[in-house]
């Protein structure tokens, strides 16, 4: 179990590092991202191990990757260089009196 946990933490750290390297301006803080990746992967590994039981190391590590990536995706902010146009003014409809 300790090797699965260490593997999950290492996988989560690699996912977080690659996410920070690929999209550095889309994550709020480097320390938050580098802490969330391993914690999320460890959570995914522990949940999978508690559901499946011992003897499924490949499935545990696959779940660690999936949960780590999913929880890191929650931190991603929208791109800042989006084109923003002002909204068109509303036309008022006047009724005939």
Tab-separated table of N, CA and C in Angstrom:
chain	number	residue	atom	x	y	z
A	1	UNK	N	0.806	-1.188	0.000
A	1	UNK	CA	0.000	0.000	0.000
A	1	UNK	C	0.859	1.266	0.000
A	2	UNK	N	1.986	1.234	0.689
A	2	UNK	CA	2.824	2.419	0.763
A	2	UNK	C	3.382	2.772	-0.613
A	3	UNK	N	3.682	1.762	-1.421
A	3	UNK	CA	4.217	2.024	-2.758
A	3	UNK	C	3.159	2.621	-3.669
A	4	UNK	N	1.927	2.163	-3.506
A	4	UNK	CA	0.836	2.753	-4.296
A	4	UNK	C	0.623	4.212	-3.900
A	5	UNK	N	0.678	4.494	-2.616
A	5	UNK	CA	0.492	5.875	-2.140
A	5	UNK	C	1.628	6.769	-2.624
A	6	UNK	N	2.854	6.292	-2.527
A	6	UNK	CA	3.988	7.083	-3.000
A	6	UNK	C	3.933	7.264	-4.517
A	7	UNK	N	3.525	6.218	-5.222
A	7	UNK	CA	3.371	6.333	-6.674
A	7	UNK	C	2.292	7.331	-7.041
A	8	UNK	N	1.198	7.328	-6.299
A	8	UNK	CA	0.116	8.272	-6.575
A	8	UNK	C	0.553	9.708	-6.318
A	9	UNK	N	1.290	9.940	-5.248
A	9	UNK	CA	1.781	11.283	-4.947
A	9	UNK	C	2.755	11.737	-6.034
A	10	UNK	N	3.615	10.846	-6.464
A	10	UNK	CA	4.563	11.186	-7.522
A	10	UNK	C	3.840	11.484	-8.832
A	11	UNK	N	2.848	10.692	-9.158
A	11	UNK	CA	2.046	10.925	-10.368
A	11	UNK	C	1.327	12.269	-10.276
A	12	UNK	N	0.745	12.564	-9.135
A	12	UNK	CA	0.059	13.842	-8.953
A	12	UNK	C	1.001	15.020	-9.069
A	13	UNK	N	2.224	14.862	-8.560
A	13	UNK	CA	3.201	15.941	-8.667
A	13	UNK	C	3.627	16.149	-10.118
A	14	UNK	N	3.792	15.067	-10.856
A	14	UNK	CA	4.150	15.171	-12.274
A	14	UNK	C	3.023	15.822	-13.072
A	15	UNK	N	1.781	15.458	-12.767
A	15	UNK	CA	0.636	16.068	-13.452
A	15	UNK	C	0.595	17.576	-13.155
A	16	UNK	N	0.795	17.934	-11.901
A	16	UNK	CA	0.758	19.355	-11.524
A	16	UNK	C	1.902	20.127	-12.177
A	17	UNK	N	3.094	19.548	-12.205
A	17	UNK	CA	4.222	20.221	-12.849
A	17	UNK	C	3.987	20.405	-14.348
A	18	UNK	N	3.469	19.378	-14.983
A	18	UNK	CA	3.217	19.504	-16.421
A	18	UNK	C	2.097	20.499	-16.702
A	19	UNK	N	1.106	20.562	-15.841
A	19	UNK	CA	0.038	21.546	-16.019
A	19	UNK	C	0.570	22.963	-15.837
A	20	UNK	N	1.429	23.152	-14.838
A	20	UNK	CA	2.007	24.482	-14.618
A	20	UNK	C	2.940	24.887	-15.752
A	21	UNK	N	3.616	23.915	-16.316
A	21	UNK	CA	4.531	24.223	-17.414
A	21	UNK	C	3.774	24.530	-18.698
A	22	UNK	N	2.676	23.822	-18.918
A	22	UNK	CA	1.911	23.991	-20.150
A	22	UNK	C	1.026	25.241	-20.125
A	23	UNK	N	0.403	25.517	-18.988
A	23	UNK	CA	-0.516	26.650	-18.852
A	23	UNK	C	-0.179	27.476	-17.609
A	24	UNK	N	0.958	28.146	-17.584
A	24	UNK	CA	1.353	28.837	-16.341
A	24	UNK	C	0.459	30.011	-15.968
A	25	UNK	N	-0.135	30.675	-16.948
A	25	UNK	CA	-0.952	31.852	-16.640
A	25	UNK	C	-2.399	31.505	-16.320
A	26	UNK	N	-2.778	30.256	-16.427
A	26	UNK	CA	-4.167	29.863	-16.195
A	26	UNK	C	-4.419	29.303	-14.795
A	27	UNK	N	-3.374	29.122	-13.991
A	27	UNK	CA	-3.538	28.611	-12.640
A	27	UNK	C	-3.354	29.745	-11.646
A	28	UNK	N	-4.120	29.754	-10.547
A	28	UNK	CA	-4.090	30.873	-9.621
A	28	UNK	C	-2.758	31.047	-8.890
A	29	UNK	N	-2.207	29.992	-8.349
A	29	UNK	CA	-0.948	30.093	-7.604
A	29	UNK	C	-0.158	28.808	-7.803
A	30	UNK	N	1.135	28.950	-7.923
A	30	UNK	CA	1.997	27.792	-8.169
A	30	UNK	C	1.957	26.819	-6.988
A	31	UNK	N	2.019	27.343	-5.775
A	31	UNK	CA	2.032	26.453	-4.608
A	31	UNK	C	0.709	25.718	-4.456
A	32	UNK	N	-0.388	26.391	-4.749
A	32	UNK	CA	-1.691	25.731	-4.673
A	32	UNK	C	-1.789	24.605	-5.690
A	33	UNK	N	-1.311	24.847	-6.885
A	33	UNK	CA	-1.366	23.830	-7.925
A	33	UNK	C	-0.462	22.656	-7.582
A	34	UNK	N	0.738	22.939	-7.119
A	34	UNK	CA	1.670	21.858	-6.790
A	34	UNK	C	1.256	21.087	-5.542
A	35	UNK	N	0.393	21.650	-4.733
A	35	UNK	CA	-0.124	20.922	-3.577
A	35	UNK	C	-1.392	20.148	-3.922
A	36	UNK	N	-2.195	20.687	-4.825
A	36	UNK	CA	-3.457	20.042	-5.182
A	36	UNK	C	-3.238	18.763	-5.980
A	37	UNK	N	-2.265	18.775	-6.882
A	37	UNK	CA	-2.011	17.594	-7.715
A	37	UNK	C	-1.721	16.340	-6.910
A	38	UNK	N	-0.705	16.344	-6.055
A	38	UNK	CA	-0.425	15.146	-5.260
A	38	UNK	C	-1.545	14.781	-4.283
A	39	UNK	N	-2.168	15.792	-3.672
A	39	UNK	CA	-3.248	15.493	-2.725
A	39	UNK	C	-4.436	14.849	-3.437
A	40	UNK	N	-4.769	15.346	-4.612
A	40	UNK	CA	-5.891	14.783	-5.370
A	40	UNK	C	-5.574	13.378	-5.857
A	41	UNK	N	-4.355	13.165	-6.321
A	41	UNK	CA	-3.980	11.833	-6.779
A	41	UNK	C	-3.974	10.835	-5.620
A	42	UNK	N	-3.500	11.268	-4.470
A	42	UNK	CA	-3.516	10.391	-3.296
A	42	UNK	C	-4.947	10.076	-2.877
A	43	UNK	N	-5.817	11.063	-2.922
A	43	UNK	CA	-7.221	10.829	-2.606
A	43	UNK	C	-7.837	9.823	-3.572
A	44	UNK	N	-7.571	9.982	-4.858
A	44	UNK	CA	-8.088	9.040	-5.846
A	44	UNK	C	-7.562	7.638	-5.637
A	45	UNK	N	-6.279	7.517	-5.302
A	45	UNK	CA	-5.696	6.200	-5.057
A	45	UNK	C	-6.288	5.544	-3.819
A	46	UNK	N	-6.445	6.318	-2.758
A	46	UNK	CA	-6.991	5.742	-1.524
A	46	UNK	C	-8.458	5.343	-1.679
A	47	UNK	N	-9.216	6.166	-2.394
A	47	UNK	CA	-10.614	5.798	-2.640
A	47	UNK	C	-10.720	4.528	-3.479
A	48	UNK	N	-9.921	4.439	-4.505
A	48	UNK	CA	-9.964	3.265	-5.370
A	48	UNK	C	-9.510	2.020	-4.619
A	49	UNK	N	-8.479	2.158	-3.814
A	49	UNK	CA	-8.007	0.998	-3.047
A	49	UNK	C	-9.039	0.552	-2.020
A	50	UNK	N	-9.742	1.502	-1.419
A	50	UNK	CA	-10.755	1.113	-0.441
A	50	UNK	C	-11.956	0.464	-1.119
A	51	UNK	N	-12.226	0.826	-2.370
A	51	UNK	CA	-13.350	0.219	-3.086
A	51	UNK	C	-12.974	-1.146	-3.649
A	52	UNK	N	-11.820	-1.222	-4.310
A	52	UNK	CA	-11.424	-2.471	-4.969
A	52	UNK	C	-10.728	-3.456	-4.042
A	53	UNK	N	-10.060	-2.939	-3.032
A	53	UNK	CA	-9.289	-3.803	-2.148
A	53	UNK	C	-7.864	-3.953	-2.650
A	54	UNK	N	-7.053	-4.711	-1.923
A	54	UNK	CA	-5.659	-4.877	-2.331
A	54	UNK	C	-5.541	-5.773	-3.570
A	55	UNK	N	-4.442	-5.614	-4.283
A	55	UNK	CA	-4.193	-6.472	-5.427
A	55	UNK	C	-4.558	-5.857	-6.767
A	56	UNK	N	-4.842	-4.578	-6.807
A	56	UNK	CA	-5.199	-3.894	-8.054
A	56	UNK	C	-4.350	-2.638	-8.223
A	57	UNK	N	-3.029	-2.772	-8.318
A	57	UNK	CA	-2.192	-1.561	-8.350
A	57	UNK	C	-2.359	-0.743	-9.625
A	58	UNK	N	-2.595	-1.380	-10.746
A	58	UNK	CA	-2.744	-0.634	-11.999
A	58	UNK	C	-4.008	0.214	-11.968
A	59	UNK	N	-5.103	-0.356	-11.513
A	59	UNK	CA	-6.355	0.388	-11.442
A	59	UNK	C	-6.263	1.532	-10.433
A	60	UNK	N	-5.542	1.319	-9.351
A	60	UNK	CA	-5.372	2.359	-8.341
A	60	UNK	C	-4.605	3.535	-8.921
A	61	UNK	N	-3.542	3.254	-9.671
A	61	UNK	CA	-2.747	4.336	-10.249
A	61	UNK	C	-3.487	5.037	-11.384
A	62	UNK	N	-4.290	4.309	-12.133
A	62	UNK	CA	-5.110	4.941	-13.180
A	62	UNK	C	-6.134	5.884	-12.549
A	63	UNK	N	-6.732	5.455	-11.455
A	63	UNK	CA	-7.684	6.320	-10.758
A	63	UNK	C	-6.975	7.529	-10.154
A	64	UNK	N	-5.730	7.352	-9.716
A	64	UNK	CA	-4.965	8.482	-9.181
A	64	UNK	C	-4.733	9.526	-10.263
A	65	UNK	N	-4.420	9.073	-11.459
A	65	UNK	CA	-4.228	10.002	-12.577
A	65	UNK	C	-5.539	10.720	-12.899
A	66	UNK	N	-6.622	9.975	-12.950
A	66	UNK	CA	-7.917	10.563	-13.320
A	66	UNK	C	-8.385	11.593	-12.293
A	67	UNK	N	-8.329	11.255	-11.029
A	67	UNK	CA	-8.793	12.183	-9.994
A	67	UNK	C	-7.845	13.375	-9.879
A	68	UNK	N	-6.551	13.135	-10.010
A	68	UNK	CA	-5.596	14.236	-9.966
A	68	UNK	C	-5.826	15.234	-11.082
A	69	UNK	N	-6.027	14.736	-12.287
A	69	UNK	CA	-6.277	15.634	-13.421
A	69	UNK	C	-7.624	16.336	-13.288
A	70	UNK	N	-8.626	15.625	-12.800
A	70	UNK	CA	-9.952	16.232	-12.661
A	70	UNK	C	-9.944	17.360	-11.631
A	71	UNK	N	-9.307	17.150	-10.511
A	71	UNK	CA	-9.292	18.198	-9.494
A	71	UNK	C	-8.370	19.348	-9.868
A	72	UNK	N	-7.331	19.075	-10.629
A	72	UNK	CA	-6.513	20.190	-11.127
A	72	UNK	C	-7.278	21.023	-12.145
A	73	UNK	N	-8.152	20.403	-12.892
A	73	UNK	CA	-8.917	21.157	-13.885
A	73	UNK	C	-9.893	22.129	-13.229
A	74	UNK	N	-10.229	21.891	-11.975
A	74	UNK	CA	-11.106	22.813	-11.257
A	74	UNK	C	-10.394	24.147	-10.998
A	75	UNK	N	-9.069	24.099	-10.884
A	75	UNK	CA	-8.303	25.313	-10.599
A	75	UNK	C	-8.079	26.196	-11.819
A	76	UNK	N	-8.270	25.676	-13.005
A	76	UNK	CA	-7.944	26.423	-14.225
A	76	UNK	C	-8.884	27.615	-14.377
A	77	UNK	N	-8.287	28.780	-14.615
A	77	UNK	CA	-9.045	30.001	-14.859
A	77	UNK	C	-9.193	30.214	-16.355
A	78	UNK	N	-10.183	30.977	-16.778
A	78	UNK	CA	-10.310	31.282	-18.206
A	78	UNK	C	-9.134	32.123	-18.688
A	79	UNK	N	-8.888	32.057	-19.974
A	79	UNK	CA	-7.792	32.826	-20.555
A	79	UNK	C	-8.073	34.317	-20.427
A	80	UNK	N	-7.031	35.098	-20.212
A	80	UNK	CA	-7.203	36.537	-20.027
A	80	UNK	C	-7.321	37.284	-21.337
A	81	UNK	N	-6.888	36.711	-22.411
A	81	UNK	CA	-6.874	37.424	-23.679
A	81	UNK	C	-8.154	37.209	-24.487
A	82	UNK	N	-9.233	36.977	-23.808
A	82	UNK	CA	-10.513	36.823	-24.492
A	82	UNK	C	-10.969	38.164	-25.027
A	83	UNK	N	-11.605	38.108	-26.147
A	83	UNK	CA	-12.123	39.322	-26.764
A	83	UNK	C	-13.406	39.712	-26.044
A	84	UNK	N	-13.412	40.899	-25.511
A	84	UNK	CA	-14.603	41.373	-24.809
A	84	UNK	C	-15.188	42.536	-25.575
A	85	UNK	N	-16.398	42.359	-25.975
A	85	UNK	CA	-17.110	43.436	-26.665
A	85	UNK	C	-18.220	43.930	-25.760
A	86	UNK	N	-18.491	45.207	-25.806
A	86	UNK	CA	-19.608	45.698	-24.987
A	86	UNK	C	-20.927	45.147	-25.531
A	87	UNK	N	-21.829	44.972	-24.650
A	87	UNK	CA	-23.131	44.451	-25.048
A	87	UNK	C	-23.874	45.492	-25.876
A	88	UNK	N	-24.671	45.011	-26.794
A	88	UNK	CA	-25.466	45.912	-27.624
A	88	UNK	C	-26.536	46.579	-26.758
A	89	UNK	N	-26.821	47.844	-26.987
A	89	UNK	CA	-27.844	48.506	-26.169
A	89	UNK	C	-29.215	47.899	-26.448
A	90	UNK	N	-29.986	47.833	-25.415
A	90	UNK	CA	-31.347	47.293	-25.549
A	90	UNK	C	-32.247	48.326	-26.194
A	91	UNK	N	-33.052	47.881	-27.098
A	91	UNK	CA	-34.011	48.777	-27.740
A	91	UNK	C	-35.300	48.752	-26.925
A	92	UNK	N	-35.749	49.903	-26.597
A	92	UNK	CA	-36.987	49.951	-25.833
A	92	UNK	C	-38.171	49.954	-26.793
A	93	UNK	N	-39.167	49.240	-26.465
A	93	UNK	CA	-40.381	49.180	-27.274
A	93	UNK	C	-41.417	50.115	-26.670
A	94	UNK	N	-41.841	51.051	-27.447
A	94	UNK	CA	-42.849	51.987	-26.965
A	94	UNK	C	-44.207	51.538	-27.483
A	95	UNK	N	-45.116	51.644	-26.639
A	95	UNK	CA	-46.478	51.290	-27.044
A	95	UNK	C	-47.227	52.560	-27.471
A	96	UNK	N	-48.078	52.420	-28.414
A	96	UNK	CA	-48.846	53.586	-28.903
A	96	UNK	C	-49.938	53.920	-27.894
A	97	UNK	N	-50.045	55.170	-27.556
A	97	UNK	CA	-51.058	55.601	-26.597
A	97	UNK	C	-52.173	56.334	-27.270
